[in-house]
Amino acid sequence: MVRDSPCAEAGTRPLTQWTASVVIASRDTTHKRIQDMGYKCRIACVKPLMTNRQCKKRLTSAKEEKNWTVAQWFKNELFMMHNLINIFEKDTRASARAVSVKEEEINNVELIDPLFDFFSYNKAAALIRMASTFLTETLFLKGISSYLKKFAFSNADQDGLWNHLQMFIDDQDEVKLPVPLKNIMDSWTWKKGMPLVTLNTSTGMLSQGMLNIGNHENITNDSNHTWIIPISWMKNGVRQPSIWLDSKTKSVPEMKTANDDEWIILNIDVTSYYKTNYDVKNWNSIAKKLEEDIGPFPVVNRVQIMDDAFILANAGYMEYETTLNLTRYLEKETEILKYILKRMNPIFQHYGSIVRRDFDETADDIFVHTGINEIFKTACFLGLKNCLDLASDLYAKWMANTSTNEIPQSIKGSVYCYGIAEGGQEEWEFAWNYYNKSDSEDHWELTSLKQGLSCTREPWLLYSNMKDSNHFYEMLLPDLGLKATSELQFQEGCHSCLLNVVTFKRAMKAPVIVCGHF
């Protein structure tokens, strides 16, 4: 039946005549049929007013960010975490595509909708950010403001943007480009994939080529493409004048280093869209300097160094030994984790309050039950105190009465793990005894409890039980081995620097001496 009052009226016909018939139709279908008959039907939608809390939060944010520059909005931690790491990974897949598509390639209306994707928004944003950096903020703002005014309420394409910006470039002498802006940006927007820029600090030779990760069959003619790349760089902590790499190779004598104490990094603040690789000497010099003092390296570049190194090692561009050498400094790293925790805290507070209040209220909310464990597990994994406290609290109540204080099924595995990890001998032995005495046929329940036992941060508990019980050895060893290789070590397929940082942080907090690991 048609839902009550899909519109106030349809001509002079009473609404009852529309709802009395035994016709099953959706609201949208009914609306369309009424319009087809020539009647007008509109339902007013009123956006709900913001609460006082939302108003206060928005005002606080505006005050904090009122003096932000375009560079601050576009780059550094915010842009790196939310945009670049994800798009870098997606742009190396076989499914990657160019930001721009030629009109003749769109011969079917069904091909339009898929274009509104990650590449149109995230990669395009990264390329605009790159342009705003090498043009300088002042020049970029002048050009983009004029462009928006001129094309307001009309259509435009990317050539219109580049040509409009070029007028402002030609009207000043401060910024010099090797070729017109359109040529530079076309080298990026019409080609899929991303470049790998390699520097040999022994010879001062820069080179570029398409980054190819684990898909050698996907090498196409694009592999021979040359990007026009703005190269910002730093030598021994001092920023140097930027240069352009507009050919496959380029000799830059200033990029030679005389000894192991000198080092160079490219792509300061990761404002340009490429990955970097160096000769082994420079990688080791970077690793050495990071151990001595992380101060000269911007936070974003520290993320970049780790992310690039693991991606390149996984793809065979460099040795894992060199990559792992870079991780020695991570015990001093605080900024990256601090930033992640700041973003994770409000998300966990919301879902943590649901668990504390009455989790049964969410029985029909499929999103909560499918997503809350990942949120819970990630927050605890990052060391968020509220999460660890909640896990300990739920585990303690379960210990007090396993019948009435049952842990919510959706987060049971995570609570077992972090309840035991935050506890000591008492918590571990309770779970061990419960497991051995349980007559439950719930395989998932027993598996979760067994894996939780391997989360302890007291290695002697594992060691003593290993010696005293063959049953323990046979039952728990596979999970301990899995824990050691999946959580306490770098995974070969792990491309995210953030995961690597967390992995090492956890390894330092909870070394488990099992299977020769740690």
Short mmCIF file of C-alpha atoms in Angstrom, two decimals, residues 45-421:
data_model
loop_
_atom_site.label_atom_id
_atom_site.label_comp_id
_atom_site.label_asym_id
_atom_site.label_seq_id
_atom_site.Cartn_x
_atom_site.Cartn_y
_atom_site.Cartn_z
CA CYS A 45 12.65 18.76 4.08
CA VAL A 46 13.90 20.75 7.02
CA LYS A 47 17.48 20.23 8.18
CA PRO A 48 17.49 19.69 11.95
CA LEU A 49 19.09 22.46 13.96
CA MET A 50 22.48 21.84 15.51
CA THR A 51 22.59 21.08 19.21
CA ASN A 52 24.41 23.38 21.62
CA ARG A 53 27.19 20.82 21.84
CA GLN A 54 27.60 20.73 18.05
CA CYS A 55 27.60 24.54 17.87
CA LYS A 56 30.26 24.75 20.57
CA LYS A 57 32.41 22.11 18.86
CA ARG A 58 32.17 23.88 15.48
CA LEU A 59 33.03 27.24 17.08
CA THR A 60 36.06 25.76 18.84
CA SER A 61 37.26 24.20 15.59
CA ALA A 62 36.80 27.47 13.71
CA LYS A 63 38.83 29.38 16.30
CA GLU A 64 41.63 26.83 16.20
CA GLU A 65 41.80 26.83 12.42
CA LYS A 66 41.00 30.48 11.61
CA ASN A 67 44.64 31.32 10.82
CA TRP A 68 45.42 28.15 8.90
CA THR A 69 47.05 28.60 5.51
CA VAL A 70 46.18 26.59 2.41
CA ALA A 71 49.34 24.58 3.05
CA GLN A 72 48.14 23.63 6.54
CA TRP A 73 44.75 22.53 5.26
CA PHE A 74 46.25 20.51 2.42
CA LYS A 75 49.33 18.86 3.82
CA ASN A 76 51.26 17.45 6.73
CA GLU A 77 49.74 14.88 9.11
CA LEU A 78 46.11 15.49 8.17
CA PHE A 79 46.56 14.99 4.44
CA MET A 80 49.10 12.19 4.79
CA MET A 81 46.98 10.07 7.11
CA HIS A 82 43.60 10.59 5.46
CA ASN A 83 44.55 10.76 1.81
CA LEU A 84 48.04 9.95 0.62
CA ILE A 85 48.69 6.60 2.27
CA ASN A 86 45.43 5.20 0.85
CA ILE A 87 45.74 6.62 -2.64
CA PHE A 88 49.41 5.62 -2.92
CA GLU A 89 48.38 2.02 -2.33
CA LYS A 90 45.39 2.13 -4.72
CA ASP A 91 47.38 3.80 -7.50
CA THR A 92 49.76 0.85 -7.78
CA ARG A 93 47.01 -1.70 -8.41
CA ALA A 94 46.06 -3.11 -11.79
CA SER A 95 42.67 -1.41 -11.38
CA ALA A 96 44.23 2.08 -11.12
CA ARG A 97 43.12 4.65 -13.67
CA ALA A 98 44.08 8.15 -14.76
CA VAL A 99 42.39 11.11 -13.10
CA SER A 100 41.21 12.44 -16.48
CA VAL A 101 39.39 10.50 -19.17
CA LYS A 102 38.97 11.50 -22.81
CA GLU A 103 35.43 12.24 -23.98
CA GLU A 104 35.56 9.62 -26.73
CA GLU A 105 36.18 6.93 -24.12
CA ILE A 106 32.80 7.66 -22.51
CA ASN A 107 30.43 6.07 -25.02
CA ASN A 108 27.90 4.82 -22.50
CA VAL A 109 26.08 6.66 -19.72
CA GLU A 110 26.87 3.78 -17.37
CA LEU A 111 30.56 4.67 -17.60
CA ILE A 112 30.03 8.09 -16.01
CA ASP A 113 29.10 7.15 -12.45
CA PRO A 114 32.26 5.04 -11.77
CA LEU A 115 34.37 8.12 -12.56
CA PHE A 116 33.28 9.71 -9.28
CA ASP A 117 35.74 7.61 -7.34
CA PHE A 118 38.89 7.66 -5.24
CA PHE A 119 41.02 8.86 -8.12
CA SER A 120 38.76 11.78 -9.07
CA TYR A 121 38.69 13.04 -5.50
CA ASN A 122 41.73 11.85 -3.55
CA LYS A 123 44.38 11.67 -6.26
CA ALA A 124 43.11 14.87 -7.88
CA ALA A 125 43.32 16.58 -4.48
CA ALA A 126 46.93 15.38 -4.12
CA LEU A 127 47.82 16.80 -7.54
CA ILE A 128 46.16 20.16 -6.79
CA ARG A 129 48.05 20.25 -3.50
CA MET A 130 51.29 19.61 -5.39
CA ALA A 131 50.51 22.49 -7.79
CA SER A 132 49.67 24.85 -4.93
CA THR A 133 53.06 24.07 -3.38
CA PHE A 134 55.32 24.69 -6.38
CA LEU A 135 53.29 27.73 -7.46
CA THR A 136 53.39 29.13 -3.88
CA GLU A 137 50.27 29.71 -1.86
CA THR A 138 49.93 33.39 -2.77
CA LEU A 139 50.01 32.81 -6.52
CA PHE A 140 47.76 29.76 -6.32
CA LEU A 141 45.10 31.59 -4.30
CA LYS A 142 45.05 34.51 -6.72
CA GLY A 143 44.62 32.23 -9.70
CA ILE A 144 42.07 29.88 -8.16
CA SER A 145 39.94 32.76 -6.82
CA SER A 146 39.82 34.38 -10.24
CA TYR A 147 39.04 31.04 -11.89
CA LEU A 148 36.12 30.33 -9.55
CA LYS A 149 34.64 33.78 -10.14
CA LYS A 150 34.94 33.57 -13.90
CA PHE A 151 33.40 30.12 -14.23
CA ALA A 152 30.75 30.53 -11.52
CA PHE A 153 27.41 28.98 -12.61
CA SER A 154 28.96 27.57 -15.78
CA ASN A 155 30.93 24.57 -16.97
CA ALA A 156 34.71 24.22 -17.19
CA ASP A 157 37.33 21.56 -17.83
CA GLN A 158 40.83 21.10 -16.48
CA ASP A 159 42.44 23.03 -19.34
CA GLY A 160 40.43 26.05 -18.27
CA LEU A 161 41.97 25.82 -14.80
CA TRP A 162 45.55 25.40 -16.01
CA ASN A 163 45.26 28.18 -18.60
CA HIS A 164 43.67 30.53 -16.09
CA LEU A 165 46.45 29.90 -13.56
CA GLN A 166 49.02 30.37 -16.33
CA MET A 167 47.85 33.97 -16.82
CA PHE A 168 48.86 34.75 -13.24
CA ILE A 169 52.14 32.86 -13.63
CA ASP A 170 53.02 34.94 -16.69
CA ASP A 171 52.20 38.12 -14.81
CA GLN A 172 54.98 37.69 -12.20
CA ASP A 173 58.69 36.85 -12.02
CA GLU A 174 59.03 34.96 -8.74
CA VAL A 175 57.87 31.49 -9.83
CA LYS A 176 59.62 30.01 -12.88
CA LEU A 177 58.34 26.80 -14.47
CA PRO A 178 60.32 24.66 -16.95
CA VAL A 179 57.28 24.39 -19.26
CA PRO A 180 53.71 25.77 -19.25
CA LEU A 181 51.58 24.61 -16.30
CA LYS A 182 49.26 22.66 -18.61
CA ASN A 183 52.18 20.51 -19.81
CA ILE A 184 53.23 19.80 -16.22
CA MET A 185 49.76 18.83 -15.00
CA ASP A 186 48.88 16.87 -18.15
CA SER A 187 51.86 14.63 -17.44
CA TRP A 188 50.04 13.65 -14.22
CA THR A 189 46.32 13.77 -14.92
CA TRP A 190 46.28 11.75 -18.16
CA LYS A 191 48.41 8.87 -16.88
CA LYS A 192 47.60 6.25 -14.30
CA GLY A 193 50.04 5.05 -11.68
CA MET A 194 52.75 6.98 -9.92
CA PRO A 195 56.48 7.56 -10.37
CA LEU A 196 59.30 6.19 -8.27
CA VAL A 197 62.11 8.73 -7.99
CA THR A 198 65.50 7.18 -7.21
CA LEU A 199 68.54 9.07 -5.97
CA ASN A 200 72.07 7.71 -5.96
CA THR A 201 73.98 9.90 -3.49
CA SER A 202 77.32 8.49 -4.62
CA THR A 203 76.89 9.91 -8.14
CA GLY A 204 74.22 12.58 -7.60
CA MET A 205 72.07 10.94 -10.27
CA LEU A 206 68.25 11.29 -10.14
CA SER A 207 66.04 8.97 -12.17
CA GLN A 208 62.33 8.24 -12.52
CA GLY A 209 60.18 5.34 -13.62
CA MET A 210 56.74 3.90 -12.96
CA LEU A 211 56.40 2.22 -9.57
CA ASN A 212 55.42 -1.38 -10.19
CA ILE A 213 54.33 -3.51 -7.25
CA GLY A 214 53.85 -7.24 -7.63
CA ASN A 215 52.09 -7.01 -10.98
CA HIS A 216 54.77 -7.31 -13.61
CA GLU A 217 52.20 -8.45 -16.18
CA ASN A 218 50.52 -5.06 -15.89
CA ILE A 219 53.45 -3.14 -17.36
CA THR A 220 52.13 -1.11 -20.31
CA ASN A 221 53.34 1.71 -22.48
CA ASP A 222 52.64 3.98 -19.50
CA SER A 223 55.76 2.47 -17.94
CA ASN A 224 57.84 4.57 -20.32
CA HIS A 225 55.98 7.74 -19.48
CA THR A 226 57.92 10.73 -18.15
CA TRP A 227 56.38 12.87 -15.45
CA ILE A 228 57.46 16.48 -14.90
CA ILE A 229 58.25 16.27 -11.20
CA PRO A 230 58.96 19.07 -8.73
CA ILE A 231 61.72 17.83 -6.39
CA SER A 232 62.00 19.44 -2.97
CA TRP A 233 64.88 18.12 -0.90
CA MET A 234 66.86 18.43 2.30
CA LYS A 235 70.53 17.77 2.94
CA ASN A 236 71.75 17.18 6.48
CA GLY A 237 68.65 18.90 7.88
CA VAL A 238 68.95 22.00 5.68
CA ARG A 239 66.32 22.59 3.00
CA GLN A 240 67.78 23.11 -0.48
CA PRO A 241 66.41 24.96 -3.55
CA SER A 242 63.85 22.83 -5.39
CA ILE A 243 64.61 21.44 -8.83
CA TRP A 244 62.59 19.87 -11.67
CA LEU A 245 63.02 16.31 -12.91
CA ASP A 246 61.60 16.54 -16.43
CA SER A 247 63.51 13.67 -18.01
CA LYS A 248 64.20 10.03 -17.24
CA THR A 249 67.52 10.88 -15.59
CA LYS A 250 69.21 14.02 -14.38
CA SER A 251 72.62 14.65 -12.82
CA VAL A 252 72.55 16.88 -9.73
CA PRO A 253 76.10 17.28 -8.35
CA GLU A 254 74.77 18.96 -5.19
CA MET A 255 73.05 15.70 -4.28
CA LYS A 256 76.31 13.84 -3.79
CA THR A 257 77.26 12.98 -0.20
CA ALA A 258 80.86 12.74 0.92
CA ASN A 259 80.55 10.29 3.85
CA ASP A 260 78.19 8.18 5.93
CA ASP A 261 77.32 11.10 8.21
CA GLU A 262 75.70 13.03 5.36
CA TRP A 263 72.16 12.25 4.29
CA ILE A 264 69.49 13.49 1.89
CA ILE A 265 65.71 13.11 1.79
CA LEU A 266 63.45 14.03 -1.12
CA ASN A 267 59.87 15.29 -1.19
CA ILE A 268 59.75 17.48 1.93
CA ASP A 269 56.36 17.20 3.69
CA VAL A 270 55.37 14.80 0.86
CA THR A 271 53.90 17.65 -1.17
CA SER A 272 54.64 15.93 -4.49
CA TYR A 273 53.01 12.76 -5.72
CA TYR A 274 55.79 10.16 -5.92
CA LYS A 275 57.63 7.50 -3.94
CA THR A 276 61.33 7.77 -3.16
CA ASN A 277 64.20 5.31 -3.19
CA TYR A 278 67.89 5.81 -2.39
CA ASP A 279 71.15 3.92 -2.58
CA VAL A 280 71.89 1.70 0.44
CA LYS A 281 74.45 4.18 1.77
CA ASN A 282 71.88 6.96 2.03
CA TRP A 283 69.21 4.68 3.53
CA ASN A 284 71.68 3.65 6.24
CA SER A 285 72.71 7.26 6.84
CA ILE A 286 69.04 8.17 7.31
CA ALA A 287 68.60 5.28 9.73
CA LYS A 288 71.66 6.37 11.70
CA LYS A 289 70.46 9.97 11.94
CA LEU A 290 66.96 8.91 12.99
CA GLU A 291 68.45 6.95 15.89
CA GLU A 292 70.53 9.95 16.93
CA ASP A 293 67.92 12.68 16.53
CA ILE A 294 64.50 12.66 14.84
CA GLY A 295 64.24 16.45 15.08
CA PRO A 296 65.54 17.34 11.57
CA PHE A 297 62.93 15.06 9.95
CA PRO A 298 59.38 16.46 9.60
CA VAL A 299 56.74 14.12 11.05
CA VAL A 300 55.20 13.50 7.63
CA ASN A 301 58.58 12.55 6.20
CA ARG A 302 59.14 10.06 9.00
CA VAL A 303 55.86 8.41 7.98
CA GLN A 304 56.95 8.62 4.34
CA ILE A 305 60.33 7.02 5.01
CA MET A 306 58.78 4.01 6.75
CA ASP A 307 55.94 3.65 4.26
CA ASP A 308 58.23 3.92 1.22
CA ALA A 309 60.79 1.52 2.67
CA PHE A 310 58.29 -1.28 3.34
CA ILE A 311 56.49 -0.85 0.03
CA LEU A 312 59.80 -0.95 -1.84
CA ALA A 313 61.08 -3.94 0.11
CA ASN A 314 57.85 -5.83 -0.53
CA ALA A 315 58.14 -5.04 -4.25
CA GLY A 316 61.79 -6.11 -4.43
CA TYR A 317 63.32 -2.66 -4.92
CA MET A 318 65.37 -2.89 -1.70
CA GLU A 319 66.45 -5.47 0.88
CA TYR A 320 64.39 -6.08 4.02
CA GLU A 321 67.56 -5.82 6.08
CA THR A 322 67.92 -2.19 5.00
CA THR A 323 64.22 -1.56 5.68
CA LEU A 324 64.27 -3.08 9.16
CA ASN A 325 67.38 -1.08 9.98
CA LEU A 326 65.21 2.05 9.63
CA THR A 327 62.84 0.84 12.35
CA ARG A 328 65.40 0.98 15.14
CA TYR A 329 64.44 4.56 15.93
CA LEU A 330 60.75 3.77 16.48
CA GLU A 331 61.02 3.47 20.25
CA LYS A 332 61.56 7.25 20.23
CA GLU A 333 58.57 7.94 17.96
CA THR A 334 55.64 9.58 19.73
CA GLU A 335 54.05 12.02 17.30
CA ILE A 336 52.52 9.49 14.90
CA LEU A 337 50.84 7.45 17.63
CA LYS A 338 49.75 10.62 19.40
CA TYR A 339 48.00 11.79 16.25
CA ILE A 340 46.26 8.46 15.66
CA LEU A 341 45.05 8.27 19.26
CA LYS A 342 43.66 11.80 19.03
CA ARG A 343 41.56 10.77 16.03
CA MET A 344 40.55 7.40 17.47
CA ASN A 345 39.49 8.62 20.92
CA PRO A 346 36.14 10.27 20.03
CA ILE A 347 35.16 7.28 17.87
CA PHE A 348 35.84 4.85 20.69
CA GLN A 349 34.13 7.05 23.28
CA HIS A 350 30.89 6.75 21.32
CA TYR A 351 30.97 2.98 20.95
CA GLY A 352 32.47 2.42 24.38
CA SER A 353 29.48 4.20 25.92
CA ILE A 354 27.16 1.83 24.03
CA VAL A 355 28.94 -1.18 25.53
CA ARG A 356 28.87 0.27 29.06
CA ARG A 357 25.23 1.38 28.86
CA ASP A 358 23.31 -1.60 27.49
CA PHE A 359 24.72 -3.46 24.55
CA ASP A 360 21.47 -5.39 24.08
CA GLU A 361 19.83 -2.20 22.87
CA THR A 362 21.84 -2.52 19.65
CA ALA A 363 20.57 -6.01 18.81
CA ASP A 364 19.04 -4.80 15.54
CA ASP A 365 21.90 -2.48 14.57
CA ILE A 366 23.97 -4.56 12.14
CA PHE A 367 26.58 -1.81 11.71
CA VAL A 368 27.39 -1.79 15.42
CA HIS A 369 27.73 -5.55 15.58
CA THR A 370 29.84 -5.87 12.44
CA GLY A 371 32.09 -2.87 13.06
CA ILE A 372 32.48 -2.48 16.80
CA ASN A 373 35.04 -5.24 17.22
CA GLU A 374 37.37 -3.62 14.69
CA ILE A 375 37.00 -0.29 16.48
CA PHE A 376 37.51 -1.94 19.89
CA LYS A 377 40.47 -4.01 18.73
CA THR A 378 42.17 -1.07 16.98
CA ALA A 379 41.72 1.31 19.92
CA CYS A 380 43.15 -1.20 22.39
CA PHE A 381 45.91 -2.16 19.97
CA LEU A 382 46.95 1.51 19.82
CA GLY A 383 47.04 1.62 23.61
CA LEU A 384 44.02 3.91 24.12
CA LYS A 385 43.55 3.96 27.89
CA ASN A 386 39.75 4.09 27.82
CA CYS A 387 39.67 0.95 25.69
CA LEU A 388 42.13 -0.95 27.85
CA ASP A 389 40.22 0.07 30.99
CA LEU A 390 36.93 -1.09 29.49
CA ALA A 391 38.45 -4.42 28.45
CA SER A 392 39.84 -4.93 31.96
CA ASP A 393 36.50 -3.98 33.53
CA LEU A 394 34.44 -6.34 31.35
CA TYR A 395 36.94 -9.15 31.91
CA ALA A 396 36.91 -8.64 35.69
CA LYS A 397 33.10 -8.78 35.79
CA TRP A 398 33.19 -11.95 33.70
CA MET A 399 35.66 -13.48 36.15
CA ALA A 400 33.35 -12.59 39.05
CA ASN A 401 30.41 -14.42 37.48
CA THR A 402 30.76 -16.09 34.09
CA SER A 403 27.05 -16.88 33.92
CA THR A 404 25.46 -13.49 34.53
CA ASN A 405 28.24 -11.17 33.36
CA GLU A 406 28.69 -12.55 29.88
CA ILE A 407 30.90 -10.50 27.54
CA PRO A 408 29.09 -9.21 24.41
CA GLN A 409 29.65 -11.68 21.59
CA SER A 410 30.78 -9.02 19.10
CA ILE A 411 33.78 -7.99 21.20
CA LYS A 412 34.43 -11.14 23.16
CA GLY A 413 37.70 -12.03 21.42
CA SER A 414 39.16 -8.54 21.93
CA VAL A 415 38.07 -8.40 25.59
CA TYR A 416 39.67 -11.79 26.28
CA CYS A 417 42.90 -10.63 24.64
CA TYR A 418 43.26 -7.22 26.26
CA GLY A 419 41.72 -8.23 29.57
CA ILE A 420 44.46 -10.85 29.89
CA ALA A 421 47.13 -8.53 28.48
#
